[in-house]
XYZ file of C-alpha atoms in Angstrom:
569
model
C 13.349 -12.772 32.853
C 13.521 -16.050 34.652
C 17.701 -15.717 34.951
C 19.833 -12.874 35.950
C 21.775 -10.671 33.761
C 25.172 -12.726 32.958
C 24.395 -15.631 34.889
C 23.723 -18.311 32.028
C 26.500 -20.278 30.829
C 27.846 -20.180 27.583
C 27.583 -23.680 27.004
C 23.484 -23.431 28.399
C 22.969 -20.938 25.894
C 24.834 -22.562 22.625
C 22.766 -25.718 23.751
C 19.494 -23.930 24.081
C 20.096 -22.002 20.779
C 21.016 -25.573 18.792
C 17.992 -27.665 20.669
C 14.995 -26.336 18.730
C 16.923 -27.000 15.154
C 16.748 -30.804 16.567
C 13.410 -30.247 16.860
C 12.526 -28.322 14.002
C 14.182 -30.359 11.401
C 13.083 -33.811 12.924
C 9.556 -32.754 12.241
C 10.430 -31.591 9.030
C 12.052 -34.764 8.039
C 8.904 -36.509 9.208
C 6.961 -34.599 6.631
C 9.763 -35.151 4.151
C 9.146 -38.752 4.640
C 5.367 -38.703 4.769
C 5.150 -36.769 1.489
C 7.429 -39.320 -0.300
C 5.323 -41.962 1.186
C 2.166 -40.227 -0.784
C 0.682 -40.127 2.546
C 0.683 -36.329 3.062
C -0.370 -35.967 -0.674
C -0.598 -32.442 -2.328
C -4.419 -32.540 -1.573
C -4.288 -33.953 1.837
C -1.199 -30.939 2.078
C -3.777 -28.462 0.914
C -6.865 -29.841 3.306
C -4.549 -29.354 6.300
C -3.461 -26.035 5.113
C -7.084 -24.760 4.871
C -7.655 -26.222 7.960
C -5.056 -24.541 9.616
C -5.617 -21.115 8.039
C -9.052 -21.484 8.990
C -9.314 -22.824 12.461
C -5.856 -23.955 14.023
C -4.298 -20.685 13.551
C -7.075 -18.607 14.716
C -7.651 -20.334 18.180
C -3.809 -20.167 18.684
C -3.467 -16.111 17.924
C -6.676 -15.550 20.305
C -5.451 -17.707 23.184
C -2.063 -16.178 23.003
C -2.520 -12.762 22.626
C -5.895 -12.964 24.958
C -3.628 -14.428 27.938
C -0.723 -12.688 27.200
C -0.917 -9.118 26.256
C -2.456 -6.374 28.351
C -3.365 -2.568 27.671
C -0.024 -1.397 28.233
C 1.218 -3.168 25.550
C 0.067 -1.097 22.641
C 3.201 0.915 22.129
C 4.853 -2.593 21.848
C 2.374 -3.261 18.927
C 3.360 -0.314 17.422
C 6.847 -0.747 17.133
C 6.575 -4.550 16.060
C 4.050 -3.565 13.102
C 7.335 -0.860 11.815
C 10.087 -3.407 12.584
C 8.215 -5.948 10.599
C 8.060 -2.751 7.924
C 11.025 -2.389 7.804
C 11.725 -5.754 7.602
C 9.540 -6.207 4.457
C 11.209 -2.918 2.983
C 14.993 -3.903 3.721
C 14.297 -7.621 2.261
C 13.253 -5.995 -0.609
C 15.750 -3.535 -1.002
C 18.435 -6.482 -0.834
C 16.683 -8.592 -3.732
C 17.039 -5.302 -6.004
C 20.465 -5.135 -5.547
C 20.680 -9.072 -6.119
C 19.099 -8.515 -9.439
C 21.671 -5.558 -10.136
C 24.655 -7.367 -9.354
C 23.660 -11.002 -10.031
C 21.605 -9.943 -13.656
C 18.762 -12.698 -12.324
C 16.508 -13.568 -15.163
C 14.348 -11.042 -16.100
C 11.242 -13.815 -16.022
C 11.704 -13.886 -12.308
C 11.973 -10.403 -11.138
C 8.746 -10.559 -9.272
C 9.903 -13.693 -7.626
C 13.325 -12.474 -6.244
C 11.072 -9.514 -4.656
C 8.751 -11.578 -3.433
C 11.732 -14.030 -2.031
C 13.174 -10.947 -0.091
C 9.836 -9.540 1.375
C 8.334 -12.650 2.703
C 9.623 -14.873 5.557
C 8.470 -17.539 7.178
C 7.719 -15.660 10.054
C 5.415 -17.754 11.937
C 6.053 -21.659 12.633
C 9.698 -21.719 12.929
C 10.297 -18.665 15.108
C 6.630 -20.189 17.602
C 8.500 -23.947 17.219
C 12.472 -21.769 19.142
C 10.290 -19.733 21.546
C 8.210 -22.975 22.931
C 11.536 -25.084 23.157
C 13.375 -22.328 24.299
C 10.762 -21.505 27.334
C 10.786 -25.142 28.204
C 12.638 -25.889 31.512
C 12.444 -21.730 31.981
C 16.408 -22.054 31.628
C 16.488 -18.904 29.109
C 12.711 -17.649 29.561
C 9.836 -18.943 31.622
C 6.589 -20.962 30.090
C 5.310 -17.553 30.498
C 7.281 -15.474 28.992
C 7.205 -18.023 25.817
C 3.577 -17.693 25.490
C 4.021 -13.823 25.356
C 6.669 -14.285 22.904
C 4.260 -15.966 20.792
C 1.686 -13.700 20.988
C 4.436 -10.659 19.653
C 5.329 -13.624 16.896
C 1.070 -13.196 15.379
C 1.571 -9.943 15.515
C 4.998 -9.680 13.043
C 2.511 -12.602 11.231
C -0.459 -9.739 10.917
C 1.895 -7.303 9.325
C 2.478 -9.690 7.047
C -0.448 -10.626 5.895
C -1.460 -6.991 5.848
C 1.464 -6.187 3.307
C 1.177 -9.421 1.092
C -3.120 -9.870 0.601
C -4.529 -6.754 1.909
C -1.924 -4.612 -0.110
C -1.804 -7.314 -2.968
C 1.976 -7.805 -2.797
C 1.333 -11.267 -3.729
C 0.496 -10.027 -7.098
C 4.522 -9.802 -7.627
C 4.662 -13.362 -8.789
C 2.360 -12.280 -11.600
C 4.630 -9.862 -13.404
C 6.785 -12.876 -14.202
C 4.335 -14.583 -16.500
C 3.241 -11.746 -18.052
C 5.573 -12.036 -20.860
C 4.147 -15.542 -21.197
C 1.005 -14.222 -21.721
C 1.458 -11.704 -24.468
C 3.205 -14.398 -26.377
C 0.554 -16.826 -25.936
C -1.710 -14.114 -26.966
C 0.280 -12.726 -30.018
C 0.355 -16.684 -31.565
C -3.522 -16.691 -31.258
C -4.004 -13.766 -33.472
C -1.354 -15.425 -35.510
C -3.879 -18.312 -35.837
C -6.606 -16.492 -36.237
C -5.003 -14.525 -38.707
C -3.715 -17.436 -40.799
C -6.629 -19.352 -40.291
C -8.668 -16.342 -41.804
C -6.561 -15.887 -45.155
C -6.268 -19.886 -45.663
C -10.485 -19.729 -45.699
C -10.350 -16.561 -47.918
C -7.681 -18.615 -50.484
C -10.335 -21.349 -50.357
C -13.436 -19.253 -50.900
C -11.545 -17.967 -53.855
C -10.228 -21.118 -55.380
C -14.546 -22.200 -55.307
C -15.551 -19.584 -57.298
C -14.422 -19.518 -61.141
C -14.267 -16.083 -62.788
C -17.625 -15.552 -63.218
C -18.427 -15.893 -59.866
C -19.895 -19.438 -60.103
C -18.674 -22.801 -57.909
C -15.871 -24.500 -59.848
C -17.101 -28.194 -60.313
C -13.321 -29.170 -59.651
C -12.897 -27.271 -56.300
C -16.664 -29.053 -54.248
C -14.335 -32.727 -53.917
C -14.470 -33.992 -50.128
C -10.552 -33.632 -50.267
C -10.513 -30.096 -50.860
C -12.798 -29.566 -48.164
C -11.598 -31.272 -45.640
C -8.033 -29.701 -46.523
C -10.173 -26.169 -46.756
C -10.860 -26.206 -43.412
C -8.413 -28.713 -41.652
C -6.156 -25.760 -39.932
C -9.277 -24.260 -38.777
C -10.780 -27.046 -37.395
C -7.867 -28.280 -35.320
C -7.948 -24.311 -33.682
C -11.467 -25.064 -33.226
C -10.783 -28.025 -31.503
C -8.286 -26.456 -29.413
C -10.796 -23.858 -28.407
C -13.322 -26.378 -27.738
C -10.593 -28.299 -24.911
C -10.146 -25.276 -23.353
C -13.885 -24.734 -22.833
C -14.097 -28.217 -21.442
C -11.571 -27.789 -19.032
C -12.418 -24.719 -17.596
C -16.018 -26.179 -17.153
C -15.167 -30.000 -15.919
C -17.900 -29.829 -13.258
C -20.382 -30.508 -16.418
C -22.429 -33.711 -16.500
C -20.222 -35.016 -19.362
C -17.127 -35.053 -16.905
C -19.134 -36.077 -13.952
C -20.269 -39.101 -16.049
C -16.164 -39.777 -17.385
C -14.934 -39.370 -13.374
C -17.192 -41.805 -12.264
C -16.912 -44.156 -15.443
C -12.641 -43.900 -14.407
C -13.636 -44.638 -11.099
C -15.839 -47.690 -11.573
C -13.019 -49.105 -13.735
C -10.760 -48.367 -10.719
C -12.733 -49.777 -8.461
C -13.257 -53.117 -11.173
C -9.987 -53.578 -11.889
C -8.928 -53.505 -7.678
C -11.834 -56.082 -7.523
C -10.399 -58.552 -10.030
C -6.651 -57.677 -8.425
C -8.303 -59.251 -4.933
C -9.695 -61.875 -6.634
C -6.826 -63.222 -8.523
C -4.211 -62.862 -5.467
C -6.763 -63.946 -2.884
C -9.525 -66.126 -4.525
C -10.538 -67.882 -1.090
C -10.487 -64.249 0.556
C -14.315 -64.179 0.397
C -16.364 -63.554 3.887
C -18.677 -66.169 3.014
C -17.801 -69.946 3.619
C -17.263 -70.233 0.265
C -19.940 -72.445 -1.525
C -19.435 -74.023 -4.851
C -21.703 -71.052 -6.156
C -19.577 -68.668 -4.702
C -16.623 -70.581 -6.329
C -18.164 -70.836 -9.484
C -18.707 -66.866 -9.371
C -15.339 -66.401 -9.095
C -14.173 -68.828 -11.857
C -16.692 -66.886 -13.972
C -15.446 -62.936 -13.177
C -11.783 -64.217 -13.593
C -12.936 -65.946 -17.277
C -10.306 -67.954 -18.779
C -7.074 -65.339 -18.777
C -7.950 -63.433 -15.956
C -9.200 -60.589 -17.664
C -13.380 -61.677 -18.052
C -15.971 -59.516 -17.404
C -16.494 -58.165 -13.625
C -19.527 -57.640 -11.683
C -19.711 -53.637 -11.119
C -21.183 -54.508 -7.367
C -18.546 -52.569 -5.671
C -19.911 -53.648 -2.279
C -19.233 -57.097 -2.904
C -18.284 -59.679 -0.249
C -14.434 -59.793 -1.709
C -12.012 -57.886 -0.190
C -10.188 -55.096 -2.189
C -7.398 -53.309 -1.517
C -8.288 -50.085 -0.135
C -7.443 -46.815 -2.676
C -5.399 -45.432 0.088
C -2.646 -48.357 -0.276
C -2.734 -47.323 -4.161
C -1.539 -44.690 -3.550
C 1.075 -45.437 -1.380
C 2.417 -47.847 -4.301
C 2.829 -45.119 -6.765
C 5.542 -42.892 -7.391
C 6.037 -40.048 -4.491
C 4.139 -36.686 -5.688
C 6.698 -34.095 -7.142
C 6.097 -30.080 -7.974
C 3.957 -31.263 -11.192
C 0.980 -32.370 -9.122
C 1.003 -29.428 -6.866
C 1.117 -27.689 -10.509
C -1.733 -29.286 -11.076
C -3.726 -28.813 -7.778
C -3.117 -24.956 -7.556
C -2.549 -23.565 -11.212
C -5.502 -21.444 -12.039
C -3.443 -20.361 -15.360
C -6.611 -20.835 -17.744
C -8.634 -18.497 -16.138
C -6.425 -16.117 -14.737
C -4.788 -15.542 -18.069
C -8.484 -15.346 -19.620
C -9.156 -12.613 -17.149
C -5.675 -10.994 -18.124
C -6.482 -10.754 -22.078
C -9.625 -9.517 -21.652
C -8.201 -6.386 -19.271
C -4.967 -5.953 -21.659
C -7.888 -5.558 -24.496
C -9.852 -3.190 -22.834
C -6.755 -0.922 -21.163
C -5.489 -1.033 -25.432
C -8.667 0.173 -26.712
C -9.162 2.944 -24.049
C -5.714 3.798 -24.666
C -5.670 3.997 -28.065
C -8.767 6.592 -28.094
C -8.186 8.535 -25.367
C -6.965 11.606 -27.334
C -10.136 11.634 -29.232
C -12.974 10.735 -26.004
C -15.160 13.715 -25.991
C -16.147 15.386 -22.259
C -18.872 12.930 -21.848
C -16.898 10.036 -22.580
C -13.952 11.216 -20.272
C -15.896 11.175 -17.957
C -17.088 8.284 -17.764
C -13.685 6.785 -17.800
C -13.062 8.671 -14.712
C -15.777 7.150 -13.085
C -14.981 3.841 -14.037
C -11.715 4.266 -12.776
C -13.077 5.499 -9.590
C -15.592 2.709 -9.546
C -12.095 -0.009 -10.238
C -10.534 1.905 -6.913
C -13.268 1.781 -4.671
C -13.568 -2.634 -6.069
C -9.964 -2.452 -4.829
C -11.224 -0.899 -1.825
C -13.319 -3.169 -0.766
C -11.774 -6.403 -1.919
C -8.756 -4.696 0.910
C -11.316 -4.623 3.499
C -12.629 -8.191 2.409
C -9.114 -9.288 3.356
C -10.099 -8.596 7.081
C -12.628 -10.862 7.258
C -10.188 -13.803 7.244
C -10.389 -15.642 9.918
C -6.908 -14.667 10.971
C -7.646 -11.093 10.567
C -11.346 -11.745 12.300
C -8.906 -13.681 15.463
C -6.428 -11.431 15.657
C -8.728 -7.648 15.475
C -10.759 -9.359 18.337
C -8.472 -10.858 20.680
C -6.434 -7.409 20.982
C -10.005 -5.398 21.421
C -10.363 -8.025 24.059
C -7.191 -7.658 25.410
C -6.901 -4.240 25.919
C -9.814 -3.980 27.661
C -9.533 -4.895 31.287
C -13.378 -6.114 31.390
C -13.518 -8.164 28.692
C -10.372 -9.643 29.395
C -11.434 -10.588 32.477
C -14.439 -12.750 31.118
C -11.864 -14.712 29.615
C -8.424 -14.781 31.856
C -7.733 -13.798 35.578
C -6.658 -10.075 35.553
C -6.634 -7.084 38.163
C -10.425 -5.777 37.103
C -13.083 -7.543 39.346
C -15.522 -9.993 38.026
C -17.574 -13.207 39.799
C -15.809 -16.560 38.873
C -17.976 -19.609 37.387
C -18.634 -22.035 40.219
C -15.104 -23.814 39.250
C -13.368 -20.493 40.202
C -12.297 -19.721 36.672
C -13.558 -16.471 34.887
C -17.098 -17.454 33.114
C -15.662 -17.678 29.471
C -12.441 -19.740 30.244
C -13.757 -22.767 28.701
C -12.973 -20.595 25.387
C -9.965 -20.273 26.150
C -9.438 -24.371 27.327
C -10.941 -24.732 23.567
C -8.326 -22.045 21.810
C -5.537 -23.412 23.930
C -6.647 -27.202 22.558
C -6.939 -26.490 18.955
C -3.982 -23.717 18.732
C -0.923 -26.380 20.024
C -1.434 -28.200 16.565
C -0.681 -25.411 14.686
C 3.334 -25.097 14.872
C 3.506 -29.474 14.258
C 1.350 -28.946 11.459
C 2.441 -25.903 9.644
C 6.185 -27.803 10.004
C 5.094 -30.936 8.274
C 3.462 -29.544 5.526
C 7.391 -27.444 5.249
C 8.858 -30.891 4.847
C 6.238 -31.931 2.151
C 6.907 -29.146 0.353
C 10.642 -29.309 0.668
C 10.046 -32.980 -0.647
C 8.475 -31.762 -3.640
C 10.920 -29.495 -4.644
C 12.626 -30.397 -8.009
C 14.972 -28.120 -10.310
C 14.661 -29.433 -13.834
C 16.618 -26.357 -15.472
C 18.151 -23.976 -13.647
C 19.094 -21.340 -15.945
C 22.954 -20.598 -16.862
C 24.607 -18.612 -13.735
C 21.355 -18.876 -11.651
C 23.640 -20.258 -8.823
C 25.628 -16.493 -8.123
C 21.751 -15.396 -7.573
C 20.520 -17.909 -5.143
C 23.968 -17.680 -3.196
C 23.645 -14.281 -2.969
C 19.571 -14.502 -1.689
C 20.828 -17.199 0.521
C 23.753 -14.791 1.579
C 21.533 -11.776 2.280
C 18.178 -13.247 3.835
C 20.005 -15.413 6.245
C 23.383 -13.501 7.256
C 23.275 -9.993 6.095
C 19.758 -9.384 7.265
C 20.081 -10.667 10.749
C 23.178 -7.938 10.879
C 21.089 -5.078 10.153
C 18.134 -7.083 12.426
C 20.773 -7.380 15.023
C 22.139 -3.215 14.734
C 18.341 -2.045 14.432
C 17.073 -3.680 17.417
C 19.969 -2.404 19.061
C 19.491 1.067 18.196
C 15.766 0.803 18.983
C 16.903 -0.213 22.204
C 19.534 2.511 22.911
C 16.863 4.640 21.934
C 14.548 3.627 24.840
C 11.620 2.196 22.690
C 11.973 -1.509 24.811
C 12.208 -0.726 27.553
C 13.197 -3.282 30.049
C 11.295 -5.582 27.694
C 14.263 -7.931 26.228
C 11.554 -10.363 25.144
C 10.364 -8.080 22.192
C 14.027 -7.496 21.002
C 14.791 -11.171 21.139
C 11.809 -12.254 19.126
C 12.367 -9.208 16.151
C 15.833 -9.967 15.862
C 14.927 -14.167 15.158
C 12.392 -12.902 12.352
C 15.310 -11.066 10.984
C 17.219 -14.101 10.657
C 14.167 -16.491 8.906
C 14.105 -18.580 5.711
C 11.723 -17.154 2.680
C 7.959 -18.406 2.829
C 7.430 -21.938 1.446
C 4.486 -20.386 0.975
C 5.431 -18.666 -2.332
C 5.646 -22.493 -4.102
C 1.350 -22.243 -3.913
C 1.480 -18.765 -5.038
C 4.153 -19.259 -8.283
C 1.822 -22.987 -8.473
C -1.232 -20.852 -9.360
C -0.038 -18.624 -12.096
C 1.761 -21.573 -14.007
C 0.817 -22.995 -16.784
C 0.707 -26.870 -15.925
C 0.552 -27.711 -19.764
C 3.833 -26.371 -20.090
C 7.425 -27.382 -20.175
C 8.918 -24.704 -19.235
C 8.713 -23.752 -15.370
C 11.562 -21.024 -15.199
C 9.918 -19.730 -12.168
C 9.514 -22.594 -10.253
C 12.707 -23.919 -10.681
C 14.444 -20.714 -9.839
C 11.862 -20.553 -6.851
C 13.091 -24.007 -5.781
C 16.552 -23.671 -6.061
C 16.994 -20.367 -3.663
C 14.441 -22.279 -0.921
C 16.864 -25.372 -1.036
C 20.133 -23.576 -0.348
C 18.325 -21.821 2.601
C 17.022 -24.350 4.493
C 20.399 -26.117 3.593
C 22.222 -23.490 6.137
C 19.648 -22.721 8.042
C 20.667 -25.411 10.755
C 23.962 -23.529 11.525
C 22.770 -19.501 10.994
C 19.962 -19.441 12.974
C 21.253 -21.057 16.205
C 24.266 -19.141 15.772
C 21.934 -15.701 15.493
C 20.092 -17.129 18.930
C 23.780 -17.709 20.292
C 24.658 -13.682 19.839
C 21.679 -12.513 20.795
C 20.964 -14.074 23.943
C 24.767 -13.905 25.182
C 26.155 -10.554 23.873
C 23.049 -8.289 22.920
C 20.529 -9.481 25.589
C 23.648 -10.537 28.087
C 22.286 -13.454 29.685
């Protein structure tokens, strides 16, 4: 450690525990603002997020854990992959007894679990550990880096749990109910729609079995077949929204935006009529007075590279009203087709079920086979999970880093190997590159949390929904870091740190973190953005709001304690 045991002051540490929240929340005010600004919009939010998840954070999990772990640091893997278990497993356990005591809405069960299990476990504890290592006060540059590196790995048992598991899948269970309604009132259509065209067949046929000459009028017909029709219709929107990429909707997108583009054209011309690059000739004037015609509304060239200047479709956007949780609704719900997929699997599990005392041998199975065949699809869609390119960075840069010849390709270690002619290892330049790319990571993941903070909105929050977030709020960020705080001790007691108070330090702060603002994307895609009713969300929104409310004052507090009693700096 880069101070002796006792030596800090109190006042050093209370001020090194409070000086990342400055940090921290300035940068997520900063997004706050940009996101009300509708300059980080929900899809320039999502570009940056892909980017991140597919580039950023990669380069910043193989420089860190590359540079900073060695071979003998394996057993220190170990136990961070089962304190982040038991991390997972505790958060859980608390949101169960939330639900028993608070009686949380029974629509949002797989919510509160997935509130409990998932932190954000990466960006804000990175964001402490760089400030704190700054000035090497409390821990040196390099010590922070390593600190980091144990930070991807709590981030990998994460992301093992929630994709490669499928916890994610929790959210579902809460719209599941949705769907069986929504299912049960189409075979209530169908249903009605079929005896209203059996009433009409019957009222066309007199009682010999002949057309009625009274029942062929156009308004009977059109009445016949009127309820039909309109579910027809309905069925026929659906299939054009699930397939907009058609040439019909290619040819209505760019027909909206060539009017967009017109109508900014005639909005330069009529603010600015002399704004024109050319000198302006009488023919230019006269081209002017004609696309304006006489009320400012004539007919407008569709030249969209004209010489007039228009006001870019950036600054439109900036004019309209700040993005709320309806457009990222919009930009991640993937309700149509998921719930498609969901019928169809319902229908098939009913049948089988239904028949399954009668199957004969053969038939049997068969089923078991296909049920062996759905296990080894899980199987592999598991595995598939590992080819993410944080899964790809992270497998790699430990193989690397526990091996004292590869590692030495990349970083200066104890095993021998002939520098480049600058007198770095030969691969370092990787490294320079990872370094580069990785520091954007923490400033960027942090912005997007203050765009989606500004997007948060609670337009019903059902009746006594407030005991329930108060009491998520109450275990995630106070009665969690306790048992973080007595576990780590133990662990210690129990001789499985060491002399290593870095690796105790960084569990107990992921102990003490805020739910993932990630699970706003995750409820996004299973809603229904045609709906009113956004129970989920709202509940969702309202427990993520009174955390990061107290989070200013718990988590430098949790810093405080550690550091100064359980570390004893």
């Amino acid at each position: 450690m880069s101070s002796e045991v006792g030596s800090t002051p109190l006042g050093t540490i209370i001020y090194s525990a409070v000086k990342p929240i400055f940090k921290i929340y300035f940068i997520i005010a900063l997004g706050y603002y940009l996101a009300r600004r509708n300059i980080l919009t929900v899809t320039t939010c999502r570009d940056i997020s892909d980017c991140i998840v597919t580039a950023i954070m990669p380069c910043l999990i193989f420089n860190n854990v590359v540079t900073n772990l060695k071979s003998s640091d394996i057993k220190s893997l170990g136990i961070i992959f089962f304190t982040g278990t038991l991390l997972f497993i505790i958060g859980v356990g608390l949101s169960i007894l939330n639900k028993i005591v608070t009686k949380s809405p029974k629509r949002w069960l797989g919510g509160l679990l997935s509130v409990g299990l998932f932190p954000n476990i990466s960006d804000l504890p990175i964001a402490y550990l760089q400030t704190l290592s700054n000035g090497g006060k409390i821990f040196s540059e390099k010590e922070g880096d390593k600190g980091v590196a144990y930070v991807c790995i709590f981030l990998a048992a994460q992301v093992f749990y929630q994709f490669s598991l499928g916890l994610y899948r929790l959210i579902e269970w809460d719209f599941r109910e949705e769907l069986l309604k929504e299912e049960e009132e189409e075979k209530n259509i169908e249903s009605c729609t079929n005896i209203s065209n059996e009433d009409v067949v019957q009222e066309r046929f007199d009682s010999s079995g002949r057309v009625s000459e009274d029942a062929v009028d156009d308004t009977s017909i059109a009445s016949s077949f009127s309820f039909n029709s309109i579910h027809k219709n309905n069925k026929e929107k659906n299939h054009r929204k699930r397939h907009s990429t058609s040439d019909q909707d290619r040819e209505n997108v760019n027909d909206q935006h060539n009017e967009f583009l017109k109508q900014y054209e005639l909005h330069a011309l009529q603010s600015n009529p002399k704004s024109t690059i050319s000198s302006g000739s009488e023919a230019s004037a006269s081209q002017v007075r004609s696309r304006r015609g006489s009320n400012g509304q004539g007919s407008i060239s569709t030249n969209h590279h004209s010489l007039y200047l228009q006001p870019s479709r950036s600054s439109a956007i900036r004019r309209q009203k700040s993005e709320d949780i309806g457009d990222v609704i919009n930009e991640y719900s993937e309700y149509e087709e998921w719930k498609n997929q969901e019928i169809r699997r319902i229908s098939s599990t009913g049948s089988v079920g239904s028949t399954n005392l009668t199957l004969p041998i053969s038939e049997v199975k068969s089923e078991k086979r296909t049920k062996w065949a759905k296990f080894k699809m899980m199987l592999i869609e598991t595995l598939k999970d590992f080819a993410a390119p944080n899964s790809v960075s992270l497998i790699v840069s430990i193989a690397i880093a526990m091996s004292p010849p590869l590692k030495a390709l990349f970083v200066p270690n104890n095993f021998y190997m002939p520098n480049a002619p600058d007198s770095q290892p030969p691969l370092s330049f990787i490294m320079d590159i990872a370094s580069y790319v990785g520091a954007a990571s923490v400033p960027l993941g942090l912005l997007l949390l203050g765009a989606t903070i500004s997007r948060l909105q609670v337009k019903k929050m059902p009746k006594g929904f407030w005991k329930t977030a108060v009491a998520v709020t109450v275990s995630r960020l106070i009665i969690l870091p306790i048992i973080g705080v007595g576990l780590t001790t133990g662990f210690y007691k129990g001789g499985w740190y060491g002399d290593d108070k870095l690796i105790r330090f960084v569990s107990v702060l992921e102990f003490g973190l805020p739910s993932a603002t990630a699970l706003v994307y995750f409820t996004a895609f299973y809603t229904d953005p045609n709906s009113d009713d956004h129970l989920q969300m709202d509940c969702l929104a309202v427990c993520l709001i009174f955390q990061y409310a107290i989070l200013f004052i718990t988590l430098p507090f949790l810093v405080t304690f550690t550091l100064k009693v359980s570390l004893g700096f």
